[in-house]
Coordinates of C-alpha atoms and ligand atoms in Angstrom, one line a residue:
M1 CA -10.3 -42.2 -3.1
Q2 CA -11.3 -42.3 -6.9
K3 CA -8.7 -44.3 -8.8
A4 CA -9.6 -42.4 -11.2
M5 CA -9.3 -39.1 -10.4
I6 CA -6.1 -39.7 -8.7
Q7 CA -4.4 -40.9 -11.9
K8 CA -6.0 -37.4 -13.8
L9 CA -4.5 -35.5 -11.0
R10 CA -1.2 -36.9 -12.0
D11 CA -2.1 -36.4 -16.2
K12 CA -2.1 -33.3 -15.7
L13 CA 0.2 -31.8 -12.6
G14 CA 2.9 -35.0 -13.3
A15 CA 3.0 -38.2 -11.2
R16 CA 5.5 -36.7 -8.6
Y17 CA 3.4 -33.4 -7.3
V18 CA 0.7 -36.0 -6.7
L19 CA 1.0 -37.9 -2.5
D20 CA -1.0 -39.9 -1.5
K21 CA 1.8 -42.8 0.1
P22 CA 1.2 -42.4 3.8
E23 CA 5.2 -41.9 5.2
E24 CA 4.4 -39.0 2.5
L25 CA 0.4 -37.6 4.1
A26 CA 2.1 -37.7 7.5
V27 CA 3.6 -34.4 6.5
Y28 CA 0.9 -32.4 6.4
E29 CA -1.4 -34.2 9.2
C30 CA -0.3 -30.9 11.1
D31 CA 0.7 -27.4 11.1
A32 CA 2.4 -25.1 14.6
C33 CA -1.0 -25.3 16.3
T34 CA 0.3 -29.2 18.3
L35 CA -3.1 -30.4 19.4
I36 CA -4.8 -31.3 16.1
K37 CA -3.5 -33.9 13.6
K38 CA -5.8 -35.2 10.7
A39 CA -4.0 -36.0 7.6
P40 CA -5.3 -35.6 3.8
E41 CA -6.6 -39.0 1.8
L42 CA -3.8 -37.2 -1.5
V43 CA -1.9 -33.8 -1.6
V44 CA -1.2 -31.9 -4.5
L45 CA 1.7 -29.7 -5.4
P46 CA 0.2 -27.2 -8.7
R47 CA 2.7 -24.9 -10.0
S48 CA -0.3 -22.6 -12.4
A49 CA -3.9 -20.9 -11.6
E50 CA -4.6 -23.3 -13.7
E51 CA -3.8 -26.5 -12.3
V52 CA -5.2 -25.3 -9.0
A53 CA -8.4 -25.0 -11.1
F54 CA -8.2 -28.4 -12.7
V55 CA -7.9 -30.2 -9.0
I56 CA -10.8 -28.3 -7.7
Q57 CA -12.5 -29.3 -10.9
Q58 CA -12.2 -32.8 -10.1
C59 CA -12.3 -32.2 -6.3
N60 CA -16.3 -30.9 -7.5
E61 CA -16.5 -33.9 -9.5
H62 CA -15.6 -37.0 -7.2
K63 CA -18.0 -34.3 -4.2
V64 CA -14.3 -34.6 -2.8
P65 CA -13.3 -31.8 0.1
Y66 CA -10.3 -30.0 -0.8
T67 CA -7.9 -27.6 2.0
A68 CA -5.5 -25.3 0.7
R69 CA -2.0 -25.0 2.6
G70 CA 0.9 -22.6 2.5
S71 CA 4.3 -23.9 5.2
G72 CA 1.9 -25.3 7.3
T73 CA 3.0 -22.5 9.7
G74 CA -0.1 -21.7 11.3
L75 CA -1.3 -21.7 14.5
S76 CA -5.5 -22.7 14.6
G77 CA -4.8 -25.9 12.0
G78 CA -6.2 -24.0 9.6
A79 CA -4.5 -26.2 6.7
L80 CA -6.1 -29.7 8.2
A81 CA -7.7 -31.6 6.0
M82 CA -10.9 -32.3 8.5
Q83 CA -12.5 -34.0 6.6
G84 CA -10.1 -35.5 4.5
G85 CA -9.6 -35.1 0.4
V86 CA -7.0 -33.1 -0.8
I87 CA -4.4 -30.7 0.3
I88 CA -3.6 -28.4 -1.8
S89 CA 0.7 -27.2 -1.4
M90 CA 1.3 -24.3 -3.1
N91 CA 4.8 -24.4 -2.3
R92 CA 5.3 -24.5 -6.2
M93 CA 4.4 -21.7 -6.9
D94 CA 7.0 -19.3 -5.5
R95 CA 8.0 -16.7 -8.7
I96 CA 8.1 -13.2 -8.0
L97 CA 6.4 -11.7 -11.0
D98 CA 6.9 -8.6 -11.3
I99 CA 8.8 -5.4 -8.7
D100 CA 7.3 -1.7 -9.4
P101 CA 9.3 0.3 -7.9
R102 CA 7.2 3.2 -9.4
S103 CA 3.9 2.6 -8.0
R104 CA 5.5 0.7 -5.7
T105 CA 3.9 -2.4 -5.7
A106 CA 5.1 -6.3 -6.2
T107 CA 3.2 -9.3 -8.0
V108 CA 3.6 -13.1 -6.6
E109 CA 2.6 -16.3 -6.7
V110 CA 1.1 -17.0 -3.3
G111 CA 3.7 -20.1 -2.1
V112 CA 6.5 -17.2 -2.2
V113 CA 7.8 -17.2 1.1
N114 CA 7.3 -13.3 3.1
A115 CA 10.7 -13.1 4.2
W116 CA 12.2 -13.7 0.3
L117 CA 9.7 -10.4 -0.9
N118 CA 12.1 -8.5 1.6
E119 CA 15.3 -9.8 0.6
A120 CA 14.2 -9.1 -3.0
L121 CA 12.7 -5.5 -2.1
K122 CA 16.3 -5.0 -0.4
P123 CA 17.9 -2.9 -3.7
Y124 CA 14.9 -0.6 -4.2
G125 CA 14.7 0.8 -0.7
L126 CA 10.8 -0.9 -0.1
F127 CA 9.3 -3.3 2.2
Y128 CA 6.4 -5.3 3.0
A129 CA 5.1 -4.6 5.7
P130 CA 3.9 -7.5 7.6
D131 CA 6.0 -9.5 9.2
P132 CA 4.9 -12.0 11.1
S133 CA 7.6 -13.7 13.7
S134 CA 7.8 -17.0 11.0
Q135 CA 8.1 -14.6 7.8
V136 CA 11.6 -16.7 7.2
A137 CA 8.6 -20.2 6.6
C138 CA 5.2 -18.8 5.9
T139 CA 4.0 -17.4 3.1
L140 CA 2.4 -14.5 1.5
G141 CA -1.1 -17.0 0.4
G142 CA -1.1 -18.4 4.4
N143 CA -0.5 -14.3 5.2
I144 CA -3.4 -13.9 3.2
A145 CA -5.6 -16.4 4.2
E146 CA -5.3 -15.8 8.0
N147 CA -4.7 -11.5 7.2
A148 CA -1.6 -12.1 8.8
G149 CA 0.6 -9.1 11.1
G150 CA 3.6 -9.1 12.6
I151 CA 5.5 -6.5 14.6
H152 CA 5.2 -3.2 12.6
C153 CA 1.6 -3.7 11.9
I154 CA 1.2 -0.9 15.1
K155 CA 2.6 1.3 12.8
Y156 CA 2.1 -0.1 8.7
G157 CA -1.2 -1.9 9.3
V158 CA -1.9 -5.3 8.8
T159 CA -2.1 -7.5 6.0
T160 CA -5.4 -6.3 4.6
D161 CA -4.1 -3.0 4.4
H162 CA -1.6 -4.3 1.6
I163 CA -3.6 -5.8 -0.5
L164 CA -4.5 -4.1 -4.2
A165 CA -5.2 -6.9 -6.1
L166 CA -6.0 -10.9 -6.0
Q167 CA -6.0 -13.9 -8.3
V168 CA -8.5 -16.4 -7.2
V169 CA -9.3 -19.8 -7.8
L170 CA -13.1 -20.0 -6.6
P171 CA -14.7 -22.9 -5.4
D172 CA -16.6 -23.6 -8.8
G173 CA -13.3 -23.7 -11.0
N174 CA -13.6 -20.0 -11.8
I175 CA -10.1 -17.8 -12.3
V176 CA -11.6 -14.4 -11.1
W177 CA -8.7 -11.2 -10.9
L178 CA -10.6 -9.2 -7.8
G179 CA -9.2 -5.8 -7.0
S180 CA -7.2 -3.7 -8.9
K181 CA -3.3 -2.9 -9.1
S182 CA -4.4 0.9 -9.6
R183 CA -5.2 0.8 -5.5
R184 CA -8.6 2.4 -6.1
S185 CA -11.1 -0.4 -6.8
H186 CA -15.7 -0.5 -7.1
G187 CA -18.2 -2.9 -5.7
P188 CA -18.2 -4.5 -2.6
N189 CA -14.7 -5.1 -1.6
L190 CA -14.1 -8.5 -2.6
V191 CA -10.5 -8.2 -1.6
G192 CA -11.2 -7.6 1.7
L193 CA -13.4 -10.0 2.2
M194 CA -10.7 -12.5 0.8
V195 CA -7.9 -11.9 2.8
G196 CA -8.8 -13.4 6.5
S197 CA -11.3 -15.9 5.2
E198 CA -9.0 -19.0 5.8
G199 CA -8.9 -21.1 2.5
T200 CA -12.4 -21.2 2.4
L201 CA -14.0 -18.8 0.0
G202 CA -11.6 -20.1 -2.8
I203 CA -7.8 -20.2 -3.7
V204 CA -5.5 -17.4 -4.0
T205 CA -2.8 -17.8 -6.4
Q206 CA -1.7 -15.1 -7.6
A207 CA -1.3 -11.2 -4.9
V208 CA -0.4 -7.4 -6.3
V209 CA 1.1 -6.3 -3.0
R210 CA 1.4 -2.5 -1.6
L211 CA 5.7 -1.8 -0.8
T212 CA 6.8 0.7 1.8
Q213 CA 9.5 3.3 1.8
K214 CA 12.0 2.3 4.1
P215 CA 12.6 5.1 7.0
E216 CA 15.6 6.8 7.2
K217 CA 16.1 5.8 10.2
I218 CA 15.5 3.1 12.6
R219 CA 15.9 3.2 16.5
V220 CA 15.5 -0.1 18.8
Y221 CA 15.1 0.6 22.5
L222 CA 14.9 -2.6 24.7
A223 CA 13.3 -0.8 28.1
A224 CA 14.0 -3.0 31.6
F225 CA 11.1 -2.2 34.4
D226 CA 10.9 -3.7 38.0
T227 CA 6.8 -5.1 37.6
T228 CA 4.4 -5.1 35.0
R229 CA 2.3 -2.5 36.3
D230 CA 5.0 0.4 34.7
A231 CA 5.3 -1.7 32.0
G232 CA 1.8 -1.8 31.0
A233 CA 1.2 1.8 32.4
A234 CA 4.2 2.7 30.5
V235 CA 2.5 0.9 26.7
S236 CA -0.6 3.4 27.4
S237 CA 1.2 6.2 27.7
I238 CA 3.3 6.1 24.2
I239 CA -0.2 5.6 23.1
K240 CA -2.1 8.1 24.5
S241 CA 1.4 10.4 23.8
G242 CA 0.8 10.1 20.0
L243 CA 3.9 8.9 19.4
M244 CA 3.9 6.4 16.5
P245 CA 6.2 3.6 17.2
S246 CA 6.5 1.2 14.2
A247 CA 6.9 -1.9 16.7
L248 CA 6.3 -2.0 20.5
E249 CA 6.3 -5.8 21.9
F250 CA 6.0 -6.7 25.4
M251 CA 8.0 -10.0 26.9
D252 CA 7.8 -11.2 30.7
A253 CA 9.8 -12.6 33.2
F254 CA 9.6 -15.8 31.8
T255 CA 10.4 -15.1 28.2
V256 CA 13.9 -13.5 28.9
K257 CA 14.9 -16.4 30.7
A258 CA 13.9 -18.2 28.1
V259 CA 15.6 -16.4 25.4
N260 CA 19.1 -15.3 27.4
Q261 CA 19.3 -19.7 27.2
A262 CA 18.6 -20.3 23.9
F263 CA 20.1 -16.9 22.4
H264 CA 22.5 -15.5 24.9
V265 CA 21.0 -12.0 24.0
G266 CA 22.2 -10.8 28.1
F267 CA 18.4 -9.2 28.3
P268 CA 17.7 -8.3 32.2
E269 CA 16.6 -10.3 34.0
Q270 CA 16.0 -9.3 37.0
A271 CA 13.6 -7.4 35.0
E272 CA 9.9 -8.2 35.6
A273 CA 8.9 -6.7 31.7
V274 CA 11.0 -6.4 29.2
L275 CA 9.6 -3.8 26.6
L276 CA 10.9 -3.8 22.8
I277 CA 10.2 -0.4 21.2
E278 CA 11.0 0.9 17.6
L279 CA 11.1 4.1 16.3
D280 CA 11.9 5.3 13.1
G281 CA 11.1 8.1 10.6
Y282 CA 12.6 10.8 8.7
G283 CA 15.2 13.5 10.0
S284 CA 14.8 15.8 12.8
Q285 CA 11.1 13.9 13.8
I286 CA 12.9 11.1 15.0
V287 CA 14.9 13.1 17.2
H288 CA 11.7 14.7 18.5
D289 CA 10.0 11.0 19.0
E290 CA 13.3 10.0 21.1
L291 CA 13.5 12.8 23.0
K292 CA 9.4 11.9 24.2
L293 CA 9.8 8.4 24.6
K294 CA 12.9 8.9 27.3
E295 CA 10.0 11.2 29.1
I296 CA 7.9 8.8 28.8
L297 CA 9.6 5.8 29.8
E298 CA 11.2 7.4 33.0
E299 CA 8.0 8.4 34.0
H300 CA 7.2 5.1 34.1
N301 CA 10.5 4.2 36.4
V302 CA 12.5 2.3 33.4
S303 CA 15.4 0.5 35.0
Q304 CA 17.4 0.2 32.0
V305 CA 17.2 0.6 28.6
R306 CA 19.6 -0.6 25.8
I307 CA 19.6 0.5 22.1
G308 CA 20.0 -1.1 18.8
E309 CA 21.2 1.2 16.1
T310 CA 22.6 -0.4 13.7
E311 CA 21.4 -2.7 11.7
A312 CA 23.3 -5.8 13.3
E313 CA 22.3 -4.6 17.2
R314 CA 18.9 -4.1 15.9
A315 CA 18.9 -7.6 14.1
A316 CA 19.4 -9.5 17.3
L317 CA 17.0 -7.6 19.0
W318 CA 14.6 -8.7 16.8
K319 CA 15.7 -12.6 16.2
S320 CA 15.9 -13.1 19.7
R321 CA 11.7 -11.6 20.1
K322 CA 11.0 -14.0 16.9
A323 CA 12.6 -16.9 18.1
T324 CA 11.0 -17.1 22.1
V325 CA 8.8 -20.3 20.5
A326 CA 12.2 -21.7 19.6
A327 CA 13.4 -20.9 23.1
Y328 CA 10.3 -21.7 24.8
G329 CA 11.2 -25.1 23.5
R330 CA 13.5 -25.9 26.0
F331 CA 10.9 -25.7 28.8
L332 CA 8.8 -27.9 27.2
P333 CA 8.0 -29.4 24.1
A334 CA 4.8 -28.6 23.7
F335 CA 2.9 -25.2 22.8
Y336 CA -1.0 -23.8 23.6
L337 CA -1.7 -20.7 22.2
H338 CA -4.3 -17.9 22.6
D339 CA -4.0 -14.6 20.0
C340 CA -6.8 -12.2 22.2
V341 CA -6.7 -8.8 21.4
I342 CA -7.5 -6.7 24.6
P343 CA -7.8 -3.1 24.9
R344 CA -4.6 -1.6 25.8
S345 CA -5.8 -0.3 28.7
Q346 CA -6.8 -3.9 29.8
L347 CA -3.2 -5.3 29.6
V348 CA -2.1 -4.8 33.3
P349 CA -5.5 -7.0 34.5
I350 CA -5.1 -9.1 32.3
L351 CA -1.7 -10.2 32.4
E352 CA -2.3 -10.4 36.3
K353 CA -4.8 -12.9 35.7
I354 CA -2.6 -14.8 33.6
N355 CA -0.4 -15.2 35.9
E356 CA -3.7 -16.2 38.7
V357 CA -4.2 -19.2 36.3
A358 CA -0.8 -20.1 35.6
E359 CA -0.7 -20.4 39.5
R360 CA -4.2 -21.8 39.6
Y361 CA -3.9 -24.2 37.1
D362 CA 0.7 -25.2 38.0
I363 CA 1.0 -24.6 33.9
T364 CA 4.2 -22.5 32.9
I365 CA 2.8 -19.5 30.9
G366 CA 5.1 -17.4 28.0
N367 CA 3.8 -14.3 27.3
V368 CA 5.1 -12.2 24.8
F369 CA 3.1 -10.4 22.7
H370 CA 2.6 -7.2 19.6
A371 CA 1.4 -4.8 23.2
G372 CA 1.6 -2.0 20.6
D373 CA -1.8 -3.6 19.6
G374 CA -3.2 -5.0 22.4
N375 CA -2.8 -8.6 20.8
L376 CA -1.7 -10.8 23.3
H377 CA 0.2 -14.4 22.7
P378 CA 0.6 -15.9 26.5
N379 CA 2.3 -19.4 25.1
I380 CA 0.5 -22.3 27.6
L381 CA 3.8 -25.0 28.2
F382 CA 3.0 -28.9 28.5
D383 CA 4.1 -32.2 27.9
P384 CA 1.6 -34.0 25.6
D385 CA 2.2 -37.4 27.4
D386 CA 1.2 -35.6 31.0
A387 CA -3.0 -36.2 30.4
K388 CA -3.2 -33.9 34.4
M389 CA -0.8 -31.1 32.3
V390 CA -2.3 -31.4 29.1
R391 CA -5.9 -31.3 30.9
N392 CA -4.7 -28.1 32.8
A393 CA -3.7 -26.0 29.9
L394 CA -6.9 -26.4 27.9
E395 CA -8.9 -25.3 30.9
G396 CA -6.4 -23.0 32.3
G397 CA -6.3 -21.6 27.6
E398 CA -9.9 -21.4 28.0
E399 CA -10.5 -19.2 31.1
I400 CA -8.1 -16.5 29.6
L401 CA -9.7 -16.5 26.3
H402 CA -13.0 -15.9 29.0
A403 CA -11.4 -12.9 30.8
C404 CA -10.2 -11.5 27.8
L405 CA -13.7 -11.5 25.4
A406 CA -15.6 -10.3 29.5
V407 CA -13.4 -6.4 29.4
G408 CA -14.4 -6.8 25.4
G409 CA -11.1 -8.1 23.7
T410 CA -11.6 -10.8 20.6
L411 CA -11.0 -14.5 19.4
S412 CA -8.0 -13.6 17.4
G413 CA -5.7 -11.1 16.3
E414 CA -3.9 -12.3 13.7
H415 CA -4.0 -16.9 14.0
G416 CA -7.0 -16.9 13.1
I417 CA -10.0 -19.5 14.1
G418 CA -9.2 -22.6 11.8
I419 CA -11.1 -25.8 13.2
E420 CA -9.2 -24.9 16.9
K421 CA -10.6 -22.0 18.0
A422 CA -14.2 -22.4 15.8
E423 CA -16.4 -23.7 18.2
Y424 CA -16.0 -19.8 20.3
M425 CA -17.2 -18.1 17.5
S426 CA -20.3 -18.2 19.5
L427 CA -19.1 -16.4 22.3
Q428 CA -17.4 -13.7 19.7
F429 CA -20.6 -13.3 18.0
S430 CA -24.3 -13.3 17.8
E431 CA -26.5 -15.7 16.3
A432 CA -27.2 -13.2 13.4
S433 CA -23.9 -12.1 12.4
L434 CA -22.8 -15.8 12.5
D435 CA -26.0 -17.0 10.6
K436 CA -24.5 -13.9 8.2
M437 CA -21.1 -15.2 7.8
K438 CA -22.4 -18.5 7.3
L439 CA -25.1 -17.0 3.9
V440 CA -21.5 -15.5 2.8
K441 CA -19.5 -18.9 2.7
Q442 CA -22.3 -20.3 1.2
A443 CA -22.8 -18.3 -2.3
F444 CA -18.6 -18.9 -2.6
D445 CA -19.1 -22.0 -1.7
P446 CA -22.3 -23.7 -2.1
T447 CA -21.2 -27.4 -2.2
G448 CA -19.2 -26.2 0.7
L449 CA -16.1 -28.5 0.1
S450 CA -13.4 -25.4 0.3
N451 CA -12.0 -26.5 4.0
P452 CA -14.8 -27.5 6.0
E453 CA -15.4 -27.1 9.4
K454 CA -13.2 -24.2 9.3
I455 CA -14.6 -21.3 11.7
F456 CA -17.8 -21.9 11.2
P457 CA -19.1 -24.0 15.0
M458 CA -19.8 -27.8 14.2
R459 CA -21.7 -28.1 16.6
N460 CA -25.5 -26.7 18.0
G461 CA -28.0 -26.5 20.5
C462 CA -28.1 -26.4 23.9
G463 CA -25.9 -23.1 23.8
E464 CA -22.9 -25.9 24.4
T465 CA -20.7 -24.4 20.7
H466 CA -19.0 -22.2 22.9
R467 CA -17.8 -24.9 24.6
A468 CA -17.1 -27.4 22.4
T469 CA -13.6 -27.3 21.0
T470 CA -11.7 -27.3 24.7
P471 CA -13.6 -30.7 25.4
A472 CA -13.8 -32.0 22.5
L473 CA -10.1 -32.3 22.9
L474 CA -10.2 -33.1 26.6
A475 CA -12.9 -35.9 25.8
G476 CA -10.9 -37.1 23.0
D477 CA -13.2 -36.7 20.3
G478 CA -10.8 -38.1 17.5
L479 CA -8.9 -33.8 18.1
W480 CA -6.3 -34.6 20.1
I481 CA -2.9 -35.8 19.3
Ligands
FAD501 C1 6.6 -19.2 15.1 C2 6.0 -18.7 15.1 C3 5.5 -17.6 15.3 C4 4.4 -17.2 14.0 N1 4.3 -15.2 14.6 C5 3.2 -15.1 13.9 C6 3.1 -13.6 13.5 O1 3.6 -12.6 14.2 N2 2.2 -13.0 13.6 C7 1.0 -14.3 12.5 O2 -0.1 -13.3 11.7 N3 1.4 -15.0 11.5 C8 2.1 -15.5 13.2 N4 2.2 -17.4 12.9 C9 1.4 -18.0 12.6 C10 1.8 -18.3 11.4 O3 2.8 -18.1 10.4 C11 0.7 -17.2 10.1 O4 -1.0 -18.0 10.1 C12 0.7 -17.5 8.8 O5 0.2 -16.6 7.7 C13 0.4 -18.3 8.1 O6 1.2 -18.9 6.9 P1 1.6 -20.7 6.4 O7 1.8 -20.3 4.9 O8 2.1 -21.1 7.1 O9 -0.4 -21.1 6.1 P2 -0.3 -22.5 6.0 O10 -0.5 -22.7 7.4 O11 0.0 -23.5 5.5 O12 -2.4 -22.5 6.1 C14 -3.4 -21.2 7.0 C15 -4.5 -21.1 6.6 O13 -4.1 -20.5 5.1 C16 -5.1 -21.3 4.1 N5 -4.1 -21.2 3.1 C17 -2.9 -20.9 2.7 N6 -2.7 -20.9 1.1 C18 -4.0 -20.3 0.7 C19 -3.8 -19.7 -0.2 N7 -3.7 -19.8 -1.6 N8 -5.4 -19.7 -0.3 C20 -6.5 -20.0 0.1 N9 -5.6 -20.1 1.5 C21 -4.8 -20.7 1.4 C22 -5.3 -22.7 5.0 O14 -5.4 -23.3 4.5 C23 -5.1 -22.6 6.0 O15 -6.2 -21.9 6.0 C24 3.7 -17.6 14.1 C25 3.2 -18.7 13.4 C26 5.3 -19.6 14.4 C27 4.8 -21.3 14.1

C-alpha cells in the first residue's frame, strides 16, 4: 500500500487510529469462524461518517479494497480482508445519540454493542428486540450487516424488522440516509437491501432502530424429554397450536452435559433433549398461554419442567444457553458451525441425520438452536492440529448442509454467507437469481472494492462452484488456518 495514502489517513484520523504493525494487524486476521485467516494491510478506526467517507475516497483513488468490521464475532468470515487492503473498524463510533420513548426509536452509531443499547433502555421500560447470543460483544453495525437473529426473534422478528433508517457511506464516498424515522418510506426498500448485505454495498455509520415495550410478565420453562422425537414433536405442536412463545430453543444431551460442566446449572442430564421456552405477555393472556403450553408438553411426555419466574432465575437459564459455545470449548478447541434453516416439521429427521453423520465420521456435534424458527446450529467440534478430524468435520458438515437443503432448507438463518459459505450459494440459488444479485452489487459498487470475495461464488465452471469452500480448505488453498 502506498505510503502517501497511509500518511493522508494518519493526518485525517490521527496517527494512533491507523494501524500497520504486524502485531496490530494480527488482531484483525480472523473472526469467530475459526476456519479461515487473512490479515489486512492496514486497519483504520474512524470516529465519524465523514472520516469513513475520507477512507473510502482514498481507497478508491488508490484502488485498495476495504472491509468494514464491528467486533469480529461473525461466524462466516465476513469481516476478513480477503484481498488484503484496509479494515475499517467501526468500534470508535460507539455513541447512543438519541432515545425517543414517545416514538419508540433510538438513533445510534453502529459501533454500539447490542447489549449496551439494551442496558441504556432499561429505565424507559423498552428494549431492542434482536438479541444474538453474542450480544455482549457484537455491534449493531455487524447485526445490521448480517441481519442478525437471536432467541427472541421467533416472536419479535430479526434485525431487518427493527431498522427504520440508516446512514450509509456508499462505495462512491457519498454519505446518504436511507429510510425514514417516521416508519413510512417510498420507492424501493433500500434499507431492506442494505440489511443483510454483509458490508458489500457500503458502510453503515448510523441507524434509527425500532424499540419495543417490555412485556408485563415473562416466564421461562425448561422442559426435558427422554427422546429427541418427543421434543421435536412438542416444538411442532407449540407452533401449530397458535401459541406465540417469545423464545423456543433446543439443546441436545451433549450440550446439556457441556453447560452443566461449565456453569454448574444442574440441567437434567438423563434427558435426550431439553427445550427452553419463554412466554411473555400481559394480564390473563399469559395464564391462558401457560395452561396451553403445559397441556402440550404433557401430551408429548415431558419428563421434567423447571420454571424461571424471577429475573435472576430467567437470566441464569438464558446465560447457560447463550454461552454454550464457551462450554463446548472444554471438550475441543475449535468448532465449525452450520446455520441452515429447515421447515420445522423436518427437525426430527434432520437431527437423526446429524447424529448419523457424527457417528459415521467419528466427530462430536453439539446441537443448540432456535427450534421455533427451524434455525439449526450443529456445532462440529474439532482439534485444528488433528488433520483427520479437521477433514471429517468439514466433510461431515457439508453432508449436513446438503441434507438440510434437500428438505427445502436455506444456507443461513442469521450468520450470513461471508467467505465460508459463498461457494455453496449456487446450491440454493439459480444462476439467474445469482446474476441479479451480482447486478445489485455492481450498481452500488462498480469497482468491487467494498468487501470483495464475500457472498458470491468466486469459482466458476463445470458445476464446481458449489463444492469449492470445503475442498478449497481441504486442499489447503491458502484459506485454512
Ligand atoms: C458465541 C457466538 C454466538 C452468536 N450468536 C448469534 C446469534 O444468536 N444470532 C446471530 O445472528 N448471530 C450470532 N453470532 C454471530 C455474530 O455475533 C453476528 O453475526 C453479529 O451480528 C456480528 O457482529 P460483529 O459486530 O461482531 O460483526 P463482525 O463480525 O465484525 O462483521 C460481520 C459482518 O458485518 C460487516 N460489517 C460490520 N460492521 C459493518 C458496518 N458498520 N457497515 C457495513 N458492514 C459492516 C462486516 O464486513 C462483516 O461482513 C454469534 C457469534 C458468536 C461468536
